Tab-separated table of C-alpha atoms and ligand atoms in Angstrom:
chain	number	residue	atom	x	y	z
F	1	UNK	CA	13.913	18.765	-11.872
F	2	UNK	CA	13.349	15.916	-9.506
F	3	UNK	CA	13.953	15.972	-5.850
F	4	UNK	CA	15.853	19.171	-5.480
F	5	UNK	CA	15.195	22.284	-3.361
F	6	UNK	CA	13.241	24.720	-5.494
F	7	UNK	CA	14.301	27.891	-3.665
F	8	UNK	CA	17.661	27.845	-5.475
F	9	UNK	CA	15.928	28.847	-8.695
F	10	UNK	CA	14.591	31.966	-7.322
F	11	UNK	CA	16.251	35.521	-6.896
F	12	UNK	CA	15.641	39.043	-7.996
F	13	UNK	CA	12.574	39.510	-10.164
F	14	UNK	CA	11.529	35.749	-10.069
F	15	UNK	CA	11.722	35.700	-6.351
F	16	UNK	CA	9.385	38.886	-6.317
F	17	UNK	CA	6.921	37.150	-8.501
F	18	UNK	CA	6.808	34.127	-6.204
F	19	UNK	CA	6.221	36.333	-3.172
F	20	UNK	CA	3.630	38.377	-4.977
F	21	UNK	CA	1.596	35.358	-5.998
F	22	UNK	CA	1.710	34.188	-2.393
F	23	UNK	CA	0.230	37.461	-1.219
F	24	UNK	CA	-2.724	36.771	-3.561
F	25	UNK	CA	-2.961	33.160	-2.032
F	26	UNK	CA	-2.906	34.568	1.434
F	27	UNK	CA	-5.738	36.927	0.613
F	28	UNK	CA	-7.765	33.908	-0.749
F	29	UNK	CA	-7.373	31.617	2.260
F	30	UNK	CA	-7.704	34.473	4.778
F	31	UNK	CA	-11.171	35.276	3.186
F	32	UNK	CA	-12.329	31.821	2.178
F	33	UNK	CA	-12.953	29.617	5.161
F	34	UNK	CA	-15.908	27.749	3.946
F	35	UNK	CA	-16.860	25.904	0.597
F	36	UNK	CA	-19.372	28.669	0.003
F	37	UNK	CA	-16.984	31.472	0.540
F	38	UNK	CA	-14.468	29.630	-1.836
F	39	UNK	CA	-17.089	29.574	-4.591
F	40	UNK	CA	-18.020	33.187	-4.162
F	41	UNK	CA	-14.397	34.191	-4.384
F	42	UNK	CA	-13.895	31.956	-7.415
F	43	UNK	CA	-16.940	33.381	-9.304
F	44	UNK	CA	-15.558	36.956	-8.705
F	45	UNK	CA	-12.076	35.858	-9.939
F	46	UNK	CA	-13.664	34.106	-12.971
F	47	UNK	CA	-15.502	37.212	-13.984
F	48	UNK	CA	-12.438	39.273	-13.488
F	49	UNK	CA	-10.654	37.031	-16.006
F	50	UNK	CA	-13.545	37.292	-18.515
F	51	UNK	CA	-15.157	33.921	-17.811
F	52	UNK	CA	-18.945	33.907	-18.102
F	53	UNK	CA	-21.611	31.751	-16.542
F	54	UNK	CA	-22.655	28.686	-18.631
F	55	UNK	CA	-26.225	30.079	-18.440
F	56	UNK	CA	-25.212	33.052	-20.638
F	57	UNK	CA	-23.997	30.762	-23.591
F	58	UNK	CA	-26.222	29.547	-26.359
F	59	UNK	CA	-23.370	27.742	-28.008
F	60	UNK	CA	-19.636	27.220	-27.329
F	61	UNK	CA	-16.604	27.432	-29.601
F	62	UNK	CA	-12.875	27.216	-29.049
F	63	UNK	CA	-11.556	29.991	-26.825
F	64	UNK	CA	-14.775	30.523	-24.891
F	65	UNK	CA	-14.309	30.900	-21.215
F	66	UNK	CA	-17.115	29.450	-19.068
F	67	UNK	CA	-17.861	28.615	-15.466
F	68	UNK	CA	-20.650	26.726	-13.739
F	69	UNK	CA	-21.471	26.309	-10.164
F	70	UNK	CA	-23.565	23.665	-8.099
F	71	UNK	CA	-25.470	24.556	-4.841
F	72	UNK	CA	-23.048	27.291	-3.959
F	73	UNK	CA	-20.432	24.574	-3.111
F	74	UNK	CA	-18.806	23.470	-6.341
F	75	UNK	CA	-17.391	25.476	-9.195
F	76	UNK	CA	-15.923	24.435	-12.520
F	77	UNK	CA	-14.144	26.849	-14.925
F	78	UNK	CA	-13.235	25.844	-18.472
F	79	UNK	CA	-11.498	27.249	-21.436
F	80	UNK	CA	-12.852	25.449	-24.611
F	81	UNK	CA	-10.022	23.939	-26.545
F	82	UNK	CA	-9.367	23.559	-30.290
F	83	UNK	CA	-10.066	19.807	-30.334
F	84	UNK	CA	-13.714	18.585	-29.772
F	85	UNK	CA	-14.559	17.588	-26.114
F	86	UNK	CA	-14.460	13.938	-27.243
F	87	UNK	CA	-10.671	14.169	-27.343
F	88	UNK	CA	-10.679	14.632	-23.604
F	89	UNK	CA	-10.284	17.489	-21.152
F	90	UNK	CA	-7.158	18.435	-19.025
F	91	UNK	CA	-8.631	18.649	-15.502
F	92	UNK	CA	-7.277	20.030	-12.392
F	93	UNK	CA	-9.649	18.773	-9.492
F	94	UNK	CA	-9.257	20.016	-5.893
F	95	UNK	CA	-11.454	20.081	-2.815
F	96	UNK	CA	-12.516	23.330	-1.003
F	97	UNK	CA	-13.853	21.742	2.199
F	98	UNK	CA	-11.454	21.578	5.127
F	99	UNK	CA	-11.683	19.895	8.628
F	100	UNK	CA	-13.583	22.049	11.100
F	101	UNK	CA	-16.419	22.033	13.679
F	102	UNK	CA	-20.015	22.380	12.699
F	103	UNK	CA	-22.738	23.464	14.953
F	104	UNK	CA	-25.695	21.135	15.544
F	105	UNK	CA	-29.213	21.768	14.310
F	106	UNK	CA	-30.465	22.384	17.907
F	107	UNK	CA	-27.356	23.881	19.400
F	108	UNK	CA	-28.170	26.621	21.862
F	109	UNK	CA	-28.102	26.011	25.658
F	110	UNK	CA	-27.239	27.520	28.925
F	111	UNK	CA	-25.169	26.045	31.770
F	112	UNK	CA	-23.751	27.844	34.839
F	113	UNK	CA	-24.700	31.147	33.375
F	114	UNK	CA	-22.857	30.532	30.030
F	115	UNK	CA	-24.623	30.380	26.687
F	116	UNK	CA	-23.099	27.475	24.741
F	117	UNK	CA	-23.431	25.971	21.225
F	118	UNK	CA	-23.349	22.222	20.861
F	119	UNK	CA	-21.249	21.045	17.874
F	120	UNK	CA	-20.368	18.016	15.703
F	121	UNK	CA	-16.812	18.018	14.113
F	122	UNK	CA	-16.429	17.677	10.470
F	123	UNK	CA	-13.634	15.586	8.954
F	124	UNK	CA	-10.471	14.091	10.578
F	125	UNK	CA	-9.559	16.750	13.310
F	126	UNK	CA	-7.224	16.140	16.172
F	127	UNK	CA	-9.746	17.241	18.824
F	128	UNK	CA	-7.321	18.656	21.608
F	129	UNK	CA	-5.698	20.973	18.954
F	130	UNK	CA	-9.016	22.980	18.638
F	131	UNK	CA	-9.472	24.121	22.334
F	132	UNK	CA	-8.467	27.642	23.804
F	133	UNK	CA	-8.169	29.254	20.328
F	134	UNK	CA	-10.028	32.307	19.222
F	135	UNK	CA	-12.667	30.856	16.720
F	136	UNK	CA	-14.819	32.525	14.119
F	137	UNK	CA	-18.315	31.529	12.899
F	138	UNK	CA	-18.900	31.363	9.166
F	139	UNK	CA	-22.001	30.061	7.327
F	140	UNK	CA	-25.570	30.567	6.249
F	141	UNK	CA	-28.946	30.557	7.842
F	142	UNK	CA	-32.070	29.979	5.705
F	143	UNK	CA	-35.433	31.278	6.979
F	144	UNK	CA	-38.584	29.297	6.168
F	145	UNK	CA	-39.478	31.941	3.448
F	146	UNK	CA	-36.152	31.167	1.685
F	147	UNK	CA	-34.248	34.360	2.791
F	148	UNK	CA	-30.593	33.541	3.083
F	149	UNK	CA	-28.660	35.258	5.936
F	150	UNK	CA	-24.860	35.170	5.589
F	151	UNK	CA	-22.755	34.861	8.751
F	152	UNK	CA	-19.030	35.819	9.180
F	153	UNK	CA	-18.161	36.749	12.726
F	154	UNK	CA	-14.686	36.861	14.147
F	155	UNK	CA	-12.511	38.079	11.306
F	156	UNK	CA	-12.398	41.778	11.509
F	157	UNK	CA	-10.145	43.029	14.264
F	158	UNK	CA	-12.880	44.463	16.338
F	159	UNK	CA	-15.186	41.393	15.975
F	160	UNK	CA	-15.893	39.238	18.942
F	161	UNK	CA	-14.749	35.597	18.614
F	162	UNK	CA	-15.842	32.477	20.351
F	163	UNK	CA	-13.869	29.729	22.123
F	164	UNK	CA	-13.858	26.103	23.440
F	165	UNK	CA	-12.572	26.033	26.902
F	166	UNK	CA	-10.068	23.602	28.474
F	167	UNK	CA	-9.284	22.565	32.044
F	168	UNK	CA	-6.321	24.142	33.919
F	169	UNK	CA	-3.343	21.871	34.462
F	170	UNK	CA	-3.722	22.191	38.204
F	171	UNK	CA	-6.968	20.239	38.016
F	172	UNK	CA	-6.185	18.232	34.901
F	173	UNK	CA	-4.191	15.298	36.230
F	174	UNK	CA	-6.862	12.716	35.554
F	175	UNK	CA	-7.892	14.234	32.290
F	176	UNK	CA	-4.361	14.564	30.926
F	177	UNK	CA	-3.416	10.926	31.808
F	178	UNK	CA	-5.960	9.778	29.213
F	179	UNK	CA	-4.578	8.769	25.663
F	180	UNK	CA	-4.493	11.801	23.355
F	181	UNK	CA	-7.573	10.798	21.396
F	182	UNK	CA	-9.634	10.711	24.659
F	183	UNK	CA	-8.422	13.880	26.299
F	184	UNK	CA	-11.100	15.851	24.549
F	185	UNK	CA	-14.043	13.855	23.346
F	186	UNK	CA	-16.479	14.898	20.444
F	187	UNK	CA	-19.249	16.019	22.798
F	188	UNK	CA	-16.559	18.193	24.721
F	189	UNK	CA	-16.181	20.498	21.769
F	190	UNK	CA	-19.039	22.952	22.669
F	191	UNK	CA	-18.500	26.627	22.022
F	192	UNK	CA	-18.908	29.328	24.772
F	193	UNK	CA	-20.765	32.303	23.125
F	194	UNK	CA	-21.856	34.460	25.870
F	195	UNK	CA	-22.308	35.045	29.596
F	196	UNK	CA	-24.450	38.260	30.064
F	197	UNK	CA	-28.052	37.772	31.415
F	198	UNK	CA	-31.100	39.381	29.842
F	199	UNK	CA	-32.549	41.845	32.298
F	200	UNK	CA	-35.567	40.772	34.127
F	201	UNK	CA	-35.289	37.135	33.254
F	202	UNK	CA	-34.938	34.368	35.822
F	203	UNK	CA	-34.600	31.094	33.907
F	204	UNK	CA	-31.850	30.740	31.063
F	205	UNK	CA	-31.381	34.539	31.100
F	206	UNK	CA	-27.939	34.316	29.227
F	207	UNK	CA	-29.263	32.142	26.540
F	208	UNK	CA	-32.233	34.426	26.163
F	209	UNK	CA	-29.922	37.444	25.862
F	210	UNK	CA	-27.938	35.626	23.104
F	211	UNK	CA	-31.265	34.651	21.399
F	212	UNK	CA	-32.380	38.397	21.535
F	213	UNK	CA	-28.983	39.490	20.157
F	214	UNK	CA	-29.276	36.915	17.252
F	215	UNK	CA	-32.782	38.289	16.511
F	216	UNK	CA	-31.966	41.930	16.787
F	217	UNK	CA	-28.623	41.955	14.948
F	218	UNK	CA	-29.254	39.114	12.335
F	219	UNK	CA	-32.888	38.388	12.322
F	220	UNK	CA	-32.242	34.748	13.312
F	221	UNK	CA	-34.758	32.993	15.444
F	222	UNK	CA	-33.573	30.022	17.487
F	223	UNK	CA	-35.546	27.562	15.493
F	224	UNK	CA	-33.723	28.955	12.284
F	225	UNK	CA	-30.637	26.935	13.391
F	226	UNK	CA	-32.649	23.906	12.004
F	227	UNK	CA	-31.973	25.142	8.581
F	228	UNK	CA	-28.354	26.656	9.094
F	229	UNK	CA	-24.925	25.691	8.157
F	230	UNK	CA	-22.580	27.407	10.486
F	231	UNK	CA	-18.871	26.277	10.559
F	232	UNK	CA	-16.555	27.099	13.481
F	233	UNK	CA	-13.049	27.865	12.146
F	234	UNK	CA	-9.862	29.475	13.485
F	235	UNK	CA	-10.284	33.386	13.490
F	236	UNK	CA	-7.874	35.671	11.802
F	237	UNK	CA	-5.830	35.780	8.585
F	238	UNK	CA	-3.005	33.509	7.214
F	239	UNK	CA	0.348	34.923	8.136
F	240	UNK	CA	3.972	34.708	6.955
F	241	UNK	CA	5.981	32.134	8.900
F	242	UNK	CA	9.626	31.999	9.488
F	243	UNK	CA	11.993	35.070	9.907
F	244	UNK	CA	12.746	34.642	6.225
F	245	UNK	CA	9.010	34.824	5.476
F	246	UNK	CA	9.462	31.504	3.453
F	247	UNK	CA	6.225	29.766	4.623
F	248	UNK	CA	2.570	30.637	5.193
F	249	UNK	CA	0.699	29.520	8.281
F	250	UNK	CA	-3.017	29.424	8.206
F	251	UNK	CA	-6.290	27.531	8.202
F	252	UNK	CA	-7.420	25.325	5.323
F	253	UNK	CA	-4.283	24.883	3.134
F	254	UNK	CA	-5.716	21.223	2.734
F	255	UNK	CA	-6.976	21.605	0.080
F	256	UNK	CA	-7.430	25.314	-0.689
F	257	UNK	CA	-3.793	25.710	-1.657
F	258	UNK	CA	-4.303	23.227	-4.429
F	259	UNK	CA	-7.716	24.730	-5.269
F	260	UNK	CA	-6.499	28.283	-5.652
F	261	UNK	CA	-3.383	27.273	-7.569
F	262	UNK	CA	-5.477	25.071	-9.885
F	263	UNK	CA	-8.087	27.647	-10.421
F	264	UNK	CA	-5.377	30.261	-11.275
F	265	UNK	CA	-3.765	27.842	-13.718
F	266	UNK	CA	-6.857	27.620	-15.790
F	267	UNK	CA	-7.699	31.416	-15.401
F	268	UNK	CA	-4.088	32.429	-16.550
F	269	UNK	CA	-4.091	30.040	-19.530
F	270	UNK	CA	-5.369	31.147	-22.963
F	271	UNK	CA	-6.973	28.550	-25.355
F	272	UNK	CA	-5.201	25.212	-25.602
F	273	UNK	CA	-5.349	22.050	-27.927
F	274	UNK	CA	-7.649	20.388	-25.386
F	275	UNK	CA	-10.325	21.977	-23.208
F	276	UNK	CA	-8.835	22.915	-19.737
F	277	UNK	CA	-10.820	22.685	-16.505
F	278	UNK	CA	-10.449	23.551	-12.810
F	279	UNK	CA	-13.006	21.521	-10.820
F	280	UNK	CA	-13.511	22.517	-7.077
F	281	UNK	CA	-15.464	19.892	-4.984
F	282	UNK	CA	-16.853	19.722	-1.548
F	283	UNK	CA	-17.115	16.875	1.036
F	284	UNK	CA	-13.695	15.204	0.266
F	285	UNK	CA	-12.803	15.228	4.085
F	286	UNK	CA	-15.894	13.139	4.692
F	287	UNK	CA	-15.715	10.736	1.770
F	288	UNK	CA	-16.690	12.725	-1.184
F	289	UNK	CA	-20.308	11.996	-0.756
F	290	UNK	CA	-23.593	13.669	-1.649
F	291	UNK	CA	-24.652	16.117	-4.314
F	292	UNK	CA	-21.572	18.294	-3.972
F	293	UNK	CA	-18.949	15.630	-3.457
F	294	UNK	CA	-16.806	14.130	-6.198
F	295	UNK	CA	-19.024	11.056	-6.262
F	296	UNK	CA	-21.989	13.292	-7.458
F	297	UNK	CA	-23.097	13.033	-11.060
F	298	UNK	CA	-22.862	16.852	-11.187
F	299	UNK	CA	-19.516	16.982	-13.112
F	300	UNK	CA	-20.657	14.285	-15.669
F	301	UNK	CA	-23.938	16.183	-16.263
F	302	UNK	CA	-21.880	19.445	-16.736
F	303	UNK	CA	-19.707	17.867	-19.340
F	304	UNK	CA	-22.882	16.643	-21.023
F	305	UNK	CA	-24.181	20.241	-21.029
F	306	UNK	CA	-20.810	21.457	-22.536
F	307	UNK	CA	-20.901	19.040	-25.254
F	308	UNK	CA	-24.511	19.865	-25.951
F	309	UNK	CA	-23.470	23.485	-26.326
F	310	UNK	CA	-20.546	22.622	-28.722
F	311	UNK	CA	-21.915	20.019	-31.015
F	312	UNK	CA	-24.810	17.569	-31.645
F	313	UNK	CA	-24.930	15.693	-28.323
F	314	UNK	CA	-24.599	11.963	-27.962
F	315	UNK	CA	-24.074	9.650	-24.918
F	316	UNK	CA	-21.097	8.188	-26.833
F	317	UNK	CA	-19.413	11.606	-27.098
F	318	UNK	CA	-19.858	12.186	-23.268
F	319	UNK	CA	-18.232	8.720	-22.545
F	320	UNK	CA	-15.408	9.364	-24.913
F	321	UNK	CA	-14.822	12.830	-23.436
F	322	UNK	CA	-14.585	11.389	-19.931
F	323	UNK	CA	-12.416	8.329	-20.847
F	324	UNK	CA	-10.091	10.445	-22.861
F	325	UNK	CA	-9.601	13.045	-20.143
F	326	UNK	CA	-6.334	13.506	-18.108
F	327	UNK	CA	-6.477	14.716	-14.704
F	328	UNK	CA	-4.332	15.829	-11.755
F	329	UNK	CA	-6.073	15.269	-8.499
F	330	UNK	CA	-4.731	18.429	-6.905
F	331	UNK	CA	-4.505	17.527	-3.222
F	332	UNK	CA	-1.914	18.218	-0.490
F	333	UNK	CA	0.820	15.627	0.646
F	334	UNK	CA	1.923	15.089	4.165
F	335	UNK	CA	5.368	16.773	4.535
F	336	UNK	CA	8.313	15.340	6.497
F	337	UNK	CA	8.227	17.072	9.992
F	338	UNK	CA	11.771	17.223	11.525
F	339	UNK	CA	10.141	16.423	14.942
F	340	UNK	CA	8.556	13.298	13.841
F	341	UNK	CA	10.717	11.567	11.281
F	342	UNK	CA	9.878	8.049	12.558
F	343	UNK	CA	6.589	7.944	10.542
F	344	UNK	CA	8.129	8.647	7.126
F	345	UNK	CA	10.292	6.585	4.846
F	346	UNK	CA	12.824	9.176	3.773
F	347	UNK	CA	13.277	8.269	0.183
F	348	UNK	CA	9.516	8.306	-0.572
F	349	UNK	CA	8.377	11.178	1.461
F	350	UNK	CA	7.295	14.853	0.590
F	351	UNK	CA	9.635	17.731	1.796
F	352	UNK	CA	8.790	21.400	2.113
F	353	UNK	CA	10.702	23.256	-0.655
F	354	UNK	CA	11.038	20.474	-3.246
F	355	UNK	CA	8.199	21.599	-5.399
F	356	UNK	CA	4.995	19.853	-6.400
F	357	UNK	CA	4.519	16.439	-5.070
F	358	UNK	CA	3.195	13.576	-7.017
F	359	UNK	CA	1.570	10.440	-5.384
F	360	UNK	CA	1.385	7.497	-7.605
F	361	UNK	CA	-0.865	5.971	-4.923
F	362	UNK	CA	-2.069	6.878	-1.448
F	363	UNK	CA	-4.348	4.434	0.285
F	364	UNK	CA	-3.490	2.351	3.344
F	365	UNK	CA	-2.188	-1.146	4.309
F	366	UNK	CA	-1.411	-2.727	0.928
F	367	UNK	CA	-2.445	0.447	-1.116
F	368	UNK	CA	-6.027	-0.272	-0.210
F	369	UNK	CA	-8.538	2.246	-1.610
F	370	UNK	CA	-5.959	4.122	-3.636
F	371	UNK	CA	-5.817	5.277	-7.352
F	372	UNK	CA	-2.567	3.682	-8.536
F	373	UNK	CA	-1.691	5.930	-11.474
F	374	UNK	CA	-0.620	4.408	-14.756
F	375	UNK	CA	3.223	4.533	-15.130
F	376	UNK	CA	2.873	5.671	-18.895
F	377	UNK	CA	0.924	8.612	-17.755
F	378	UNK	CA	3.459	9.436	-15.077
F	379	UNK	CA	6.255	9.302	-17.771
F	380	UNK	CA	4.293	11.974	-19.781
F	381	UNK	CA	4.015	14.078	-16.562
F	382	UNK	CA	7.708	13.793	-15.780
F	383	UNK	CA	8.295	15.001	-19.382
F	384	UNK	CA	6.003	18.023	-18.903
F	385	UNK	CA	7.631	18.959	-15.707
F	386	UNK	CA	11.185	18.799	-17.058
F	387	UNK	CA	10.349	20.620	-20.203
F	388	UNK	CA	8.953	23.512	-18.057
F	389	UNK	CA	11.827	23.544	-15.521
F	390	UNK	CA	9.429	22.668	-12.698
F	391	UNK	CA	10.695	21.250	-9.405
F	392	UNK	CA	8.810	18.041	-8.468
F	393	UNK	CA	9.074	15.166	-5.922
F	394	UNK	CA	7.231	11.925	-5.322
F	395	UNK	CA	5.886	10.461	-2.177
F	396	UNK	CA	3.850	7.971	-0.255
F	397	UNK	CA	1.580	9.004	2.703
F	398	UNK	CA	4.087	7.756	5.487
F	399	UNK	CA	5.762	4.395	6.033
F	400	UNK	CA	4.078	1.296	5.003
F	401	UNK	CA	1.490	0.117	7.468
F	402	UNK	CA	1.644	3.361	9.663
F	403	UNK	CA	-1.565	4.845	8.458
F	404	UNK	CA	-2.828	6.152	5.193
F	405	UNK	CA	-5.517	8.231	3.473
F	406	UNK	CA	-7.366	8.957	0.320
F	407	UNK	CA	-8.320	11.711	-2.229
F	408	UNK	CA	-10.761	12.236	-5.093
F	409	UNK	CA	-8.286	10.593	-7.532
F	410	UNK	CA	-9.875	7.066	-7.732
F	411	UNK	CA	-13.456	8.582	-8.233
F	412	UNK	CA	-12.656	10.334	-11.458
F	413	UNK	CA	-10.470	7.339	-12.268
F	414	UNK	CA	-13.637	5.320	-12.454
F	415	UNK	CA	-14.452	7.174	-15.736
F	416	UNK	CA	-11.462	5.359	-17.024
F	417	UNK	CA	-9.488	8.556	-17.295
F	418	UNK	CA	-5.811	8.953	-16.306
F	419	UNK	CA	-5.509	10.514	-12.816
F	420	UNK	CA	-2.666	11.013	-10.537
F	421	UNK	CA	-2.371	13.002	-7.144
F	422	UNK	CA	-0.425	16.080	-7.498
F	423	UNK	CA	-0.109	18.861	-4.729
F	424	UNK	CA	1.574	20.868	-2.207
F	425	UNK	CA	3.339	19.364	0.737
F	426	UNK	CA	1.825	20.463	4.139
F	427	UNK	CA	3.067	20.467	7.778
F	428	UNK	CA	0.552	20.034	10.611
F	429	UNK	CA	-2.068	18.812	8.262
F	430	UNK	CA	-5.642	19.013	9.455
F	431	UNK	CA	-4.547	21.191	12.535
F	432	UNK	CA	-6.302	24.578	12.967
F	433	UNK	CA	-3.152	26.199	11.546
F	434	UNK	CA	-1.359	24.348	8.662
F	435	UNK	CA	1.992	25.161	7.119
F	436	UNK	CA	3.116	25.274	3.446
F	437	UNK	CA	6.325	26.510	1.719
F	438	UNK	CA	5.857	29.614	-0.505
F	439	UNK	CA	8.023	28.002	-3.086
F	440	UNK	CA	5.843	24.898	-3.346
F	441	UNK	CA	2.714	27.110	-3.668
F	442	UNK	CA	4.320	28.835	-6.653
F	443	UNK	CA	5.822	25.699	-8.176
F	444	UNK	CA	2.388	23.968	-7.897
F	445	UNK	CA	0.793	26.763	-9.844
F	446	UNK	CA	3.365	26.561	-12.593
F	447	UNK	CA	3.149	22.764	-12.652
F	448	UNK	CA	-0.603	22.923	-13.011
F	449	UNK	CA	-0.383	25.666	-15.789
F	450	UNK	CA	2.175	23.386	-17.691
F	451	UNK	CA	-0.186	20.475	-17.333
F	452	UNK	CA	-3.393	22.134	-18.602
F	453	UNK	CA	-1.368	22.908	-21.844
F	454	UNK	CA	-0.656	19.108	-22.152
F	455	UNK	CA	-1.180	18.139	-25.795
F	456	UNK	CA	-0.282	14.691	-27.151
P	1	LIG	MN1	-6.977	16.897	1.017
P	2	LIG	MN1	-7.612	16.384	4.330
């Protein structure tokens, strides 16, 4: 069903199922605030559903359920289909990195009796939104001997949190007269982490006290920050929003809402004609670069491994498998905000509550940099949606020439496979707390489930 409010379909038991699914999703985003946490959670979920690591298979046959990970930051889950891999794979690809603030490699300093951590933001954040909030620290520290220390401080009700301070309005006249993108500059996003001096110390006594605490409690030396990856994110769990509990407010819906629903769609689907796949990638927010971004060769290499476990391997089989694949680039859309109607073109915009949103193209200024999906493929998708009674909508990212953005769609499109962007509409995207509609979360899950069963 195109362009209609999806809530009208839900009452009684169906509404209960929708709400119950969202409770499971809330648990996921409340616990998974980094790529690594998403991957660990996904591994647990895969194993609960009977998926086994690729390393435990000597060969693969239809119906086998397999997952593979890459550097703790990517995971792929597959159900092997009846057709050989060469016939193509039904892929759901989503990203599990979200905009945030990272700490620098040499971060710790003291100023006016405060211990501070210097930071470098990650992805497209609106800097002034990140000050004065309780923030948590999540990540890993690697010692020289290879020991990994996991960090998650600020999520339990009794945990301490950290914060980026801001100037009071009484003294903020000059600062607040600046344009919004200059009010808080990148180097102003330092974190206050302590102010109690170490007894008997004269110089940098507060910093020394924090260094001692890190050593005593976590076995972390100051130099270990060089080989650490610590992400500063909003503290606390996702919550119901609206007196009718119709929405979820929380950190990282972009793009963990599509990652969770895509993963669940593959886990909840038994064997299909074609092999099905949920592919969760990292680094989308900074250009899909590096070993764990969508541009990495990891996915292609993994498909080669799967072919090798299923049949006699050849390079041609790999190329055919990729070219014959179909993919939904599961990523969020910018939802129309009643307070800021001016940036949207109402007929071609995403709305909370109208179900999964397809973007034929994103890009900016004349569709630059987008994956412009093939209309024949879109017609097949429309058919799948309607046959499964799924509410869907189509959108562009704002009015022409207003702005724009990109996803991983074109990167997998480079393999010559059919790809279209398909995801959940989000309000306040990239803010510390983003908002989605529960009905869109559930409809996206149902849409992804219908897509992976796609059979020509
Ligand atoms: Mn995204
Ligand atoms: Mn984003």
